[in-house]
């Protein structure tokens, strides 16, 4: 039987084990992706930094680099995740002590661009990040963000293609007209293991990702990366773009 989002063992998800597996020692693929987002967002805002933009990272889990990539552009960054342990991990990262040194390697790549260089990331992260527990598939669409990221969520939350498409749609629905976004997907991923627990994945490739995003975008570039970070997938796909004007009524 295929696992739907609601059936996966999220209550057993361990953010520390997840960071150890994926980010404690940075993979080339993530560093490459961080550089691509940095340059894309820098291009989007080359005419000036918005006065009061709100950013969102959907299904932030235990990954800070999407939020770090939004720091220079935002007055406020919201990190949303459905899983209590991830919310607690993120709250700790945004609290007084400052985030873990594991994330410094990613900031180092970001800080190679001028807009990032002048930001003091730890204090900025603490000052502007707000963490919220929310279900991506059941969001309050009254609010729309000005910039957004969604990393390894839509294809890593369910085995069902309809839930993959719905997650992409919900992310797009959460963005305002013209909002720049970055979204990443594991390519052709089978179910994945975190510690003793197995989580569902929906197999997608660059065409599937493009098809799912195209109706919502004015500008879209897809990077099809062959880098492997574990057995059971065939690379990573990074989508960079802007939300078009086709906004559903709230
Ligand atoms: C593979 S992890 C990716 C985490 C992180 N964004 C990253 O880049 O590593 C999948 C994430 O999706 C979150 N998630 C699963 N179902 C969700 C839902 N219905 N709403 C919001 N987040 C969800 C999980 O808590 C987990 O953090």
mmCIF file of N, CA and C in Angstrom, residues 92-204:
data_model
loop_
_atom_site.group_PDB
_atom_site.id
_atom_site.type_symbol
_atom_site.label_atom_id
_atom_site.label_comp_id
_atom_site.label_asym_id
_atom_site.label_seq_id
_atom_site.Cartn_x
_atom_site.Cartn_y
_atom_site.Cartn_z
ATOM 1 N N UNK A 92 14.855 26.530 18.460
ATOM 2 C CA UNK A 92 16.144 26.579 19.169
ATOM 3 C C UNK A 92 17.180 27.308 18.307
ATOM 4 N N UNK A 93 17.171 27.050 17.001
ATOM 5 C CA UNK A 93 18.136 27.699 16.106
ATOM 6 C C UNK A 93 17.923 29.218 16.056
ATOM 7 N N UNK A 94 16.658 29.622 16.239
ATOM 8 C CA UNK A 94 16.337 31.053 16.161
ATOM 9 C C UNK A 94 16.381 31.731 17.532
ATOM 10 N N UNK A 95 16.800 31.006 18.559
ATOM 11 C CA UNK A 95 16.777 31.573 19.912
ATOM 12 C C UNK A 95 18.112 32.244 20.245
ATOM 13 N N UNK A 96 18.199 32.774 21.439
ATOM 14 C CA UNK A 96 19.315 33.601 21.891
ATOM 15 C C UNK A 96 20.713 33.101 21.566
ATOM 16 N N UNK A 97 20.955 31.830 21.699
ATOM 17 C CA UNK A 97 22.311 31.298 21.537
ATOM 18 C C UNK A 97 22.827 31.370 20.099
ATOM 19 N N UNK A 98 21.939 31.591 19.156
ATOM 20 C CA UNK A 98 22.349 31.617 17.745
ATOM 21 C C UNK A 98 22.357 30.217 17.165
ATOM 22 N N UNK A 99 22.274 30.145 15.852
ATOM 23 C CA UNK A 99 22.186 28.825 15.220
ATOM 24 C C UNK A 99 23.517 28.079 15.262
ATOM 25 N N UNK A 100 23.387 26.790 15.093
ATOM 26 C CA UNK A 100 24.492 25.839 15.106
ATOM 27 C C UNK A 100 25.602 26.155 14.091
ATOM 28 N N UNK A 101 26.828 25.875 14.450
ATOM 29 C CA UNK A 101 27.952 26.156 13.531
ATOM 30 C C UNK A 101 27.882 25.305 12.249
ATOM 31 N N UNK A 102 27.071 24.224 12.287
ATOM 32 C CA UNK A 102 26.911 23.391 11.079
ATOM 33 C C UNK A 102 26.459 24.228 9.886
ATOM 34 N N UNK A 103 25.771 25.341 10.134
ATOM 35 C CA UNK A 103 25.198 26.130 9.030
ATOM 36 C C UNK A 103 26.161 27.172 8.488
ATOM 37 N N UNK A 104 27.338 27.313 9.129
ATOM 38 C CA UNK A 104 28.292 28.347 8.694
ATOM 39 C C UNK A 104 28.810 28.107 7.272
ATOM 40 N N UNK A 105 29.000 26.830 6.917
ATOM 41 C CA UNK A 105 29.547 26.512 5.588
ATOM 42 C C UNK A 105 28.618 27.028 4.485
ATOM 43 N N UNK A 106 27.310 27.009 4.764
ATOM 44 C CA UNK A 106 26.345 27.456 3.760
ATOM 45 C C UNK A 106 26.342 28.988 3.674
ATOM 46 N N UNK A 107 26.478 29.634 4.840
ATOM 47 C CA UNK A 107 26.539 31.096 4.816
ATOM 48 C C UNK A 107 27.797 31.557 4.083
ATOM 49 N N UNK A 108 28.869 30.808 4.228
ATOM 50 C CA UNK A 108 30.108 31.187 3.565
ATOM 51 C C UNK A 108 29.910 31.301 2.043
ATOM 52 N N UNK A 109 29.152 30.358 1.489
ATOM 53 C CA UNK A 109 28.872 30.415 0.043
ATOM 54 C C UNK A 109 27.994 31.633 -0.260
ATOM 55 N N UNK A 110 26.963 31.841 0.568
ATOM 56 C CA UNK A 110 26.066 32.981 0.337
ATOM 57 C C UNK A 110 26.833 34.296 0.412
ATOM 58 N N UNK A 111 27.746 34.386 1.361
ATOM 59 C CA UNK A 111 28.405 35.675 1.624
ATOM 60 C C UNK A 111 29.399 36.066 0.525
ATOM 61 N N UNK A 112 29.504 35.210 -0.490
ATOM 62 C CA UNK A 112 30.352 35.591 -1.628
ATOM 63 C C UNK A 112 29.663 36.609 -2.545
ATOM 64 N N UNK A 113 28.387 36.884 -2.307
ATOM 65 C CA UNK A 113 27.690 37.911 -3.113
ATOM 66 C C UNK A 113 27.498 39.168 -2.262
ATOM 67 N N UNK A 114 27.560 40.345 -2.906
ATOM 68 C CA UNK A 114 27.551 41.611 -2.161
ATOM 69 C C UNK A 114 26.392 41.772 -1.188
ATOM 70 N N UNK A 115 25.166 41.436 -1.598
ATOM 71 C CA UNK A 115 24.014 41.701 -0.727
ATOM 72 C C UNK A 115 24.087 40.899 0.575
ATOM 73 N N UNK A 116 24.746 39.761 0.537
ATOM 74 C CA UNK A 116 24.830 38.906 1.721
ATOM 75 C C UNK A 116 25.991 39.337 2.627
ATOM 76 N N UNK A 117 27.028 39.885 1.982
ATOM 77 C CA UNK A 117 28.266 40.185 2.697
ATOM 78 C C UNK A 117 28.047 41.123 3.881
ATOM 79 N N UNK A 118 27.113 42.041 3.750
ATOM 80 C CA UNK A 118 26.913 43.027 4.809
ATOM 81 C C UNK A 118 25.972 42.553 5.913
ATOM 82 N N UNK A 119 25.435 41.356 5.775
ATOM 83 C CA UNK A 119 24.476 40.856 6.780
ATOM 84 C C UNK A 119 25.238 40.078 7.856
ATOM 85 N N UNK A 120 24.893 40.330 9.112
ATOM 86 C CA UNK A 120 25.435 39.498 10.195
ATOM 87 C C UNK A 120 24.395 38.392 10.405
ATOM 88 N N UNK A 121 24.655 37.166 9.883
ATOM 89 C CA UNK A 121 23.560 36.201 9.745
ATOM 90 C C UNK A 121 22.963 35.708 11.072
ATOM 91 N N UNK A 122 23.806 35.537 12.109
ATOM 92 C CA UNK A 122 23.240 34.968 13.340
ATOM 93 C C UNK A 122 22.243 35.900 13.999
ATOM 94 N N UNK A 123 22.632 37.169 14.122
ATOM 95 C CA UNK A 123 21.708 38.088 14.795
ATOM 96 C C UNK A 123 20.496 38.362 13.893
ATOM 97 N N UNK A 124 20.730 38.451 12.594
ATOM 98 C CA UNK A 124 19.610 38.694 11.683
ATOM 99 C C UNK A 124 18.621 37.528 11.735
ATOM 100 N N UNK A 125 19.157 36.303 11.732
ATOM 101 C CA UNK A 125 18.304 35.111 11.778
ATOM 102 C C UNK A 125 17.441 35.147 13.046
ATOM 103 N N UNK A 126 18.097 35.450 14.165
ATOM 104 C CA UNK A 126 17.385 35.509 15.456
ATOM 105 C C UNK A 126 16.312 36.600 15.417
ATOM 106 N N UNK A 127 16.629 37.726 14.795
ATOM 107 C CA UNK A 127 15.712 38.874 14.823
ATOM 108 C C UNK A 127 14.500 38.694 13.915
ATOM 109 N N UNK A 128 14.682 38.081 12.747
ATOM 110 C CA UNK A 128 13.566 38.136 11.783
ATOM 111 C C UNK A 128 12.871 36.793 11.544
ATOM 112 N N UNK A 129 13.436 35.703 12.071
ATOM 113 C CA UNK A 129 12.811 34.394 11.807
ATOM 114 C C UNK A 129 11.692 34.108 12.814
ATOM 115 N N UNK A 130 10.555 33.650 12.280
ATOM 116 C CA UNK A 130 9.441 33.191 13.124
ATOM 117 C C UNK A 130 9.116 31.767 12.708
ATOM 118 N N UNK A 131 8.964 30.886 13.687
ATOM 119 C CA UNK A 131 8.705 29.479 13.392
ATOM 120 C C UNK A 131 7.235 29.183 13.676
ATOM 121 N N UNK A 132 6.607 28.446 12.765
ATOM 122 C CA UNK A 132 5.191 28.119 12.958
ATOM 123 C C UNK A 132 4.931 26.671 12.607
ATOM 124 N N UNK A 133 4.070 26.026 13.389
ATOM 125 C CA UNK A 133 3.651 24.673 13.033
ATOM 126 C C UNK A 133 2.476 24.804 12.074
ATOM 127 N N UNK A 134 2.625 24.248 10.875
ATOM 128 C CA UNK A 134 1.540 24.349 9.897
ATOM 129 C C UNK A 134 1.600 23.187 8.925
ATOM 130 N N UNK A 135 0.438 22.797 8.452
ATOM 131 C CA UNK A 135 0.346 21.741 7.445
ATOM 132 C C UNK A 135 0.309 22.403 6.069
ATOM 133 N N UNK A 136 1.327 22.120 5.288
ATOM 134 C CA UNK A 136 1.427 22.697 3.943
ATOM 135 C C UNK A 136 0.202 22.391 3.096
ATOM 136 N N UNK A 137 -0.377 21.199 3.311
ATOM 137 C CA UNK A 137 -1.521 20.789 2.491
ATOM 138 C C UNK A 137 -2.828 21.424 2.964
ATOM 139 N N UNK A 138 -2.761 22.160 4.062
ATOM 140 C CA UNK A 138 -3.967 22.765 4.613
ATOM 141 C C UNK A 138 -3.632 24.150 5.162
ATOM 142 N N UNK A 139 -3.133 25.008 4.266
ATOM 143 C CA UNK A 139 -2.674 26.327 4.707
ATOM 144 C C UNK A 139 -3.799 27.341 4.645
ATOM 145 N N UNK A 140 -3.655 28.372 5.439
ATOM 146 C CA UNK A 140 -4.573 29.490 5.378
ATOM 147 C C UNK A 140 -4.146 30.374 4.198
ATOM 148 N N UNK A 141 -4.892 30.319 3.100
ATOM 149 C CA UNK A 141 -4.464 31.036 1.897
ATOM 150 C C UNK A 141 -4.763 32.533 1.929
ATOM 151 N N UNK A 142 -5.201 33.033 3.057
ATOM 152 C CA UNK A 142 -5.401 34.482 3.194
ATOM 153 C C UNK A 142 -4.056 35.201 3.089
ATOM 154 N N UNK A 143 -2.983 34.487 3.465
ATOM 155 C CA UNK A 143 -1.695 35.183 3.484
ATOM 156 C C UNK A 143 -0.847 34.767 2.300
ATOM 157 N N UNK A 144 -0.170 35.736 1.722
ATOM 158 C CA UNK A 144 0.720 35.435 0.598
ATOM 159 C C UNK A 144 2.064 36.067 0.875
ATOM 160 N N UNK A 145 3.109 35.274 0.653
ATOM 161 C CA UNK A 145 4.452 35.756 0.932
ATOM 162 C C UNK A 145 5.085 36.360 -0.312
ATOM 163 N N UNK A 146 6.141 37.181 -0.101
ATOM 164 C CA UNK A 146 6.780 37.914 -1.202
ATOM 165 C C UNK A 146 7.952 37.165 -1.813
ATOM 166 N N UNK A 147 8.432 36.150 -1.117
ATOM 167 C CA UNK A 147 9.538 35.317 -1.599
ATOM 168 C C UNK A 147 9.416 33.988 -0.844
ATOM 169 N N UNK A 148 9.763 32.884 -1.499
ATOM 170 C CA UNK A 148 9.582 31.605 -0.809
ATOM 171 C C UNK A 148 10.540 30.521 -1.262
ATOM 172 N N UNK A 149 10.711 29.541 -0.390
ATOM 173 C CA UNK A 149 11.537 28.366 -0.698
ATOM 174 C C UNK A 149 10.788 27.120 -0.227
ATOM 175 N N UNK A 150 11.057 26.020 -0.884
ATOM 176 C CA UNK A 150 10.515 24.729 -0.428
ATOM 177 C C UNK A 150 11.525 23.659 -0.853
ATOM 178 N N UNK A 151 12.202 23.096 0.113
ATOM 179 C CA UNK A 151 13.306 22.186 -0.186
ATOM 180 C C UNK A 151 13.019 20.762 0.244
ATOM 181 N N UNK A 152 13.019 19.867 -0.743
ATOM 182 C CA UNK A 152 12.877 18.434 -0.494
ATOM 183 C C UNK A 152 11.641 18.121 0.355
ATOM 184 N N UNK A 153 10.528 18.706 -0.027
ATOM 185 C CA UNK A 153 9.281 18.509 0.719
ATOM 186 C C UNK A 153 8.207 17.850 -0.162
ATOM 187 N N UNK A 154 7.852 18.483 -1.291
ATOM 188 C CA UNK A 154 6.705 18.012 -2.086
ATOM 189 C C UNK A 154 6.863 16.554 -2.519
ATOM 190 N N UNK A 155 8.106 16.147 -2.837
ATOM 191 C CA UNK A 155 8.351 14.777 -3.322
ATOM 192 C C UNK A 155 8.799 13.875 -2.173
ATOM 193 N N UNK A 156 8.922 14.427 -0.967
ATOM 194 C CA UNK A 156 9.480 13.663 0.157
ATOM 195 C C UNK A 156 8.500 13.585 1.319
ATOM 196 N N UNK A 157 7.212 13.714 1.000
ATOM 197 C CA UNK A 157 6.197 13.710 2.063
ATOM 198 C C UNK A 157 5.130 12.637 1.853
ATOM 199 N N UNK A 158 5.133 12.004 0.660
ATOM 200 C CA UNK A 158 4.076 11.067 0.301
ATOM 201 C C UNK A 158 4.538 10.273 -0.920
ATOM 202 N N UNK A 159 3.940 9.098 -1.126
ATOM 203 C CA UNK A 159 4.256 8.350 -2.345
ATOM 204 C C UNK A 159 3.312 8.710 -3.488
ATOM 205 N N UNK A 160 2.279 9.475 -3.185
ATOM 206 C CA UNK A 160 1.216 9.734 -4.158
ATOM 207 C C UNK A 160 1.487 10.937 -5.035
ATOM 208 N N UNK A 161 1.494 10.759 -6.364
ATOM 209 C CA UNK A 161 1.688 11.891 -7.274
ATOM 210 C C UNK A 161 0.661 13.007 -7.038
ATOM 211 N N UNK A 162 -0.561 12.653 -6.630
ATOM 212 C CA UNK A 162 -1.548 13.723 -6.398
ATOM 213 C C UNK A 162 -1.147 14.582 -5.198
ATOM 214 N N UNK A 163 -0.521 13.987 -4.191
ATOM 215 C CA UNK A 163 -0.079 14.800 -3.048
ATOM 216 C C UNK A 163 1.165 15.624 -3.410
ATOM 217 N N UNK A 164 2.015 15.080 -4.287
ATOM 218 C CA UNK A 164 3.157 15.865 -4.781
ATOM 219 C C UNK A 164 2.637 17.135 -5.469
ATOM 220 N N UNK A 165 1.692 16.932 -6.405
ATOM 221 C CA UNK A 165 1.171 18.077 -7.159
ATOM 222 C C UNK A 165 0.453 19.063 -6.242
ATOM 223 N N UNK A 166 -0.266 18.505 -5.272
ATOM 224 C CA UNK A 166 -1.008 19.367 -4.342
ATOM 225 C C UNK A 166 -0.033 20.208 -3.500
ATOM 226 N N UNK A 167 1.082 19.603 -3.075
ATOM 227 C CA UNK A 167 2.065 20.337 -2.266
ATOM 228 C C UNK A 167 2.671 21.482 -3.084
ATOM 229 N N UNK A 168 2.980 21.211 -4.362
ATOM 230 C CA UNK A 168 3.539 22.266 -5.223
ATOM 231 C C UNK A 168 2.508 23.385 -5.372
ATOM 232 N N UNK A 169 1.250 22.978 -5.586
ATOM 233 C CA UNK A 169 0.174 23.952 -5.767
ATOM 234 C C UNK A 169 -0.022 24.797 -4.501
ATOM 235 N N UNK A 170 0.020 24.162 -3.348
ATOM 236 C CA UNK A 170 -0.168 24.905 -2.085
ATOM 237 C C UNK A 170 0.976 25.893 -1.876
ATOM 238 N N UNK A 171 2.198 25.476 -2.219
ATOM 239 C CA UNK A 171 3.344 26.382 -2.103
ATOM 240 C C UNK A 171 3.139 27.576 -3.035
ATOM 241 N N UNK A 172 2.757 27.297 -4.266
ATOM 242 C CA UNK A 172 2.554 28.376 -5.239
ATOM 243 C C UNK A 172 1.413 29.301 -4.810
ATOM 244 N N UNK A 173 0.363 28.707 -4.241
ATOM 245 C CA UNK A 173 -0.777 29.509 -3.774
ATOM 246 C C UNK A 173 -0.395 30.435 -2.623
ATOM 247 N N UNK A 174 0.688 30.098 -1.943
ATOM 248 C CA UNK A 174 1.094 30.897 -0.787
ATOM 249 C C UNK A 174 1.941 32.099 -1.196
ATOM 250 N N UNK A 175 2.299 32.167 -2.490
ATOM 251 C CA UNK A 175 3.172 33.253 -2.946
ATOM 252 C C UNK A 175 2.377 34.331 -3.680
ATOM 253 N N UNK A 176 2.752 35.558 -3.447
ATOM 254 C CA UNK A 176 2.110 36.680 -4.131
ATOM 255 C C UNK A 176 2.633 36.833 -5.552
ATOM 256 N N UNK A 177 1.935 37.620 -6.335
ATOM 257 C CA UNK A 177 2.286 37.864 -7.734
ATOM 258 C C UNK A 177 3.737 38.367 -7.856
ATOM 259 N N UNK A 178 4.501 37.730 -8.727
ATOM 260 C CA UNK A 178 5.885 38.170 -8.980
ATOM 261 C C UNK A 178 6.901 37.665 -7.960
ATOM 262 N N UNK A 179 6.450 36.942 -6.927
ATOM 263 C CA UNK A 179 7.371 36.508 -5.867
ATOM 264 C C UNK A 179 8.442 35.559 -6.414
ATOM 265 N N UNK A 180 9.720 35.845 -6.154
ATOM 266 C CA UNK A 180 10.762 34.903 -6.527
ATOM 267 C C UNK A 180 10.695 33.676 -5.611
ATOM 268 N N UNK A 181 11.035 32.517 -6.152
ATOM 269 C CA UNK A 181 11.055 31.317 -5.311
ATOM 270 C C UNK A 181 12.177 30.378 -5.732
ATOM 271 N N UNK A 182 12.544 29.502 -4.815
ATOM 272 C CA UNK A 182 13.481 28.409 -5.100
ATOM 273 C C UNK A 182 12.872 27.152 -4.506
ATOM 274 N N UNK A 183 12.857 26.077 -5.293
ATOM 275 C CA UNK A 183 12.322 24.805 -4.780
ATOM 276 C C UNK A 183 13.243 23.686 -5.232
ATOM 277 N N UNK A 184 13.508 22.744 -4.320
ATOM 278 C CA UNK A 184 14.395 21.637 -4.677
ATOM 279 C C UNK A 184 13.697 20.305 -4.436
ATOM 280 N N UNK A 185 14.091 19.328 -5.245
ATOM 281 C CA UNK A 185 13.435 18.017 -5.241
ATOM 282 C C UNK A 185 14.494 16.939 -5.414
ATOM 283 N N UNK A 186 14.338 15.845 -4.696
ATOM 284 C CA UNK A 186 15.190 14.683 -4.945
ATOM 285 C C UNK A 186 14.680 14.029 -6.220
ATOM 286 N N UNK A 187 15.616 13.694 -7.111
ATOM 287 C CA UNK A 187 15.216 13.116 -8.402
ATOM 288 C C UNK A 187 15.071 11.603 -8.282
ATOM 289 N N UNK A 188 13.951 11.096 -8.774
ATOM 290 C CA UNK A 188 13.685 9.645 -8.801
ATOM 291 C C UNK A 188 13.963 8.992 -7.440
ATOM 292 N N UNK A 189 13.470 9.648 -6.391
ATOM 293 C CA UNK A 189 13.747 9.130 -5.044
ATOM 294 C C UNK A 189 12.779 8.009 -4.671
ATOM 295 N N UNK A 190 13.359 6.956 -4.122
ATOM 296 C CA UNK A 190 12.515 5.944 -3.493
ATOM 297 C C UNK A 190 12.404 6.311 -2.019
ATOM 298 N N UNK A 191 11.606 5.564 -1.258
ATOM 299 C CA UNK A 191 11.447 5.877 0.168
ATOM 300 C C UNK A 191 12.826 6.026 0.825
ATOM 301 N N UNK A 192 12.900 6.854 1.871
ATOM 302 C CA UNK A 192 14.199 7.126 2.480
ATOM 303 C C UNK A 192 14.154 6.887 3.976
ATOM 304 N N UNK A 193 15.350 6.698 4.514
ATOM 305 C CA UNK A 193 15.525 6.248 5.884
ATOM 306 C C UNK A 193 16.121 7.383 6.726
ATOM 307 N N UNK A 194 15.521 7.634 7.880
ATOM 308 C CA UNK A 194 16.168 8.538 8.838
ATOM 309 C C UNK A 194 16.215 7.787 10.150
ATOM 310 N N UNK A 195 17.417 7.405 10.563
ATOM 311 C CA UNK A 195 17.543 6.526 11.723
ATOM 312 C C UNK A 195 16.819 5.230 11.426
ATOM 313 N N UNK A 196 15.945 4.819 12.358
ATOM 314 C CA UNK A 196 15.267 3.536 12.209
ATOM 315 C C UNK A 196 13.966 3.646 11.408
ATOM 316 N N UNK A 197 13.644 4.843 10.934
ATOM 317 C CA UNK A 197 12.320 5.041 10.341
ATOM 318 C C UNK A 197 12.386 5.329 8.843
ATOM 319 N N UNK A 198 11.330 4.876 8.155
ATOM 320 C CA UNK A 198 11.280 4.996 6.696
ATOM 321 C C UNK A 198 10.208 6.008 6.300
ATOM 322 N N UNK A 199 10.583 6.907 5.376
ATOM 323 C CA UNK A 199 9.664 7.968 4.950
ATOM 324 C C UNK A 199 9.362 7.834 3.459
ATOM 325 N N UNK A 200 8.149 8.206 3.077
ATOM 326 C CA UNK A 200 7.729 7.986 1.686
ATOM 327 C C UNK A 200 8.287 9.038 0.727
ATOM 328 N N UNK A 201 8.434 8.651 -0.537
ATOM 329 C CA UNK A 201 8.858 9.605 -1.565
ATOM 330 C C UNK A 201 8.089 9.314 -2.842
ATOM 331 N N UNK A 202 7.901 10.361 -3.613
ATOM 332 C CA UNK A 202 7.227 10.250 -4.898
ATOM 333 C C UNK A 202 8.281 10.476 -5.974
ATOM 334 N N UNK A 203 8.355 9.552 -6.950
ATOM 335 C CA UNK A 203 9.416 9.658 -7.960
ATOM 336 C C UNK A 203 9.101 10.774 -8.940
ATOM 337 N N UNK A 204 10.009 11.763 -9.006
ATOM 338 C CA UNK A 204 9.838 12.847 -9.973
ATOM 339 C C UNK A 204 11.138 13.056 -10.755
#
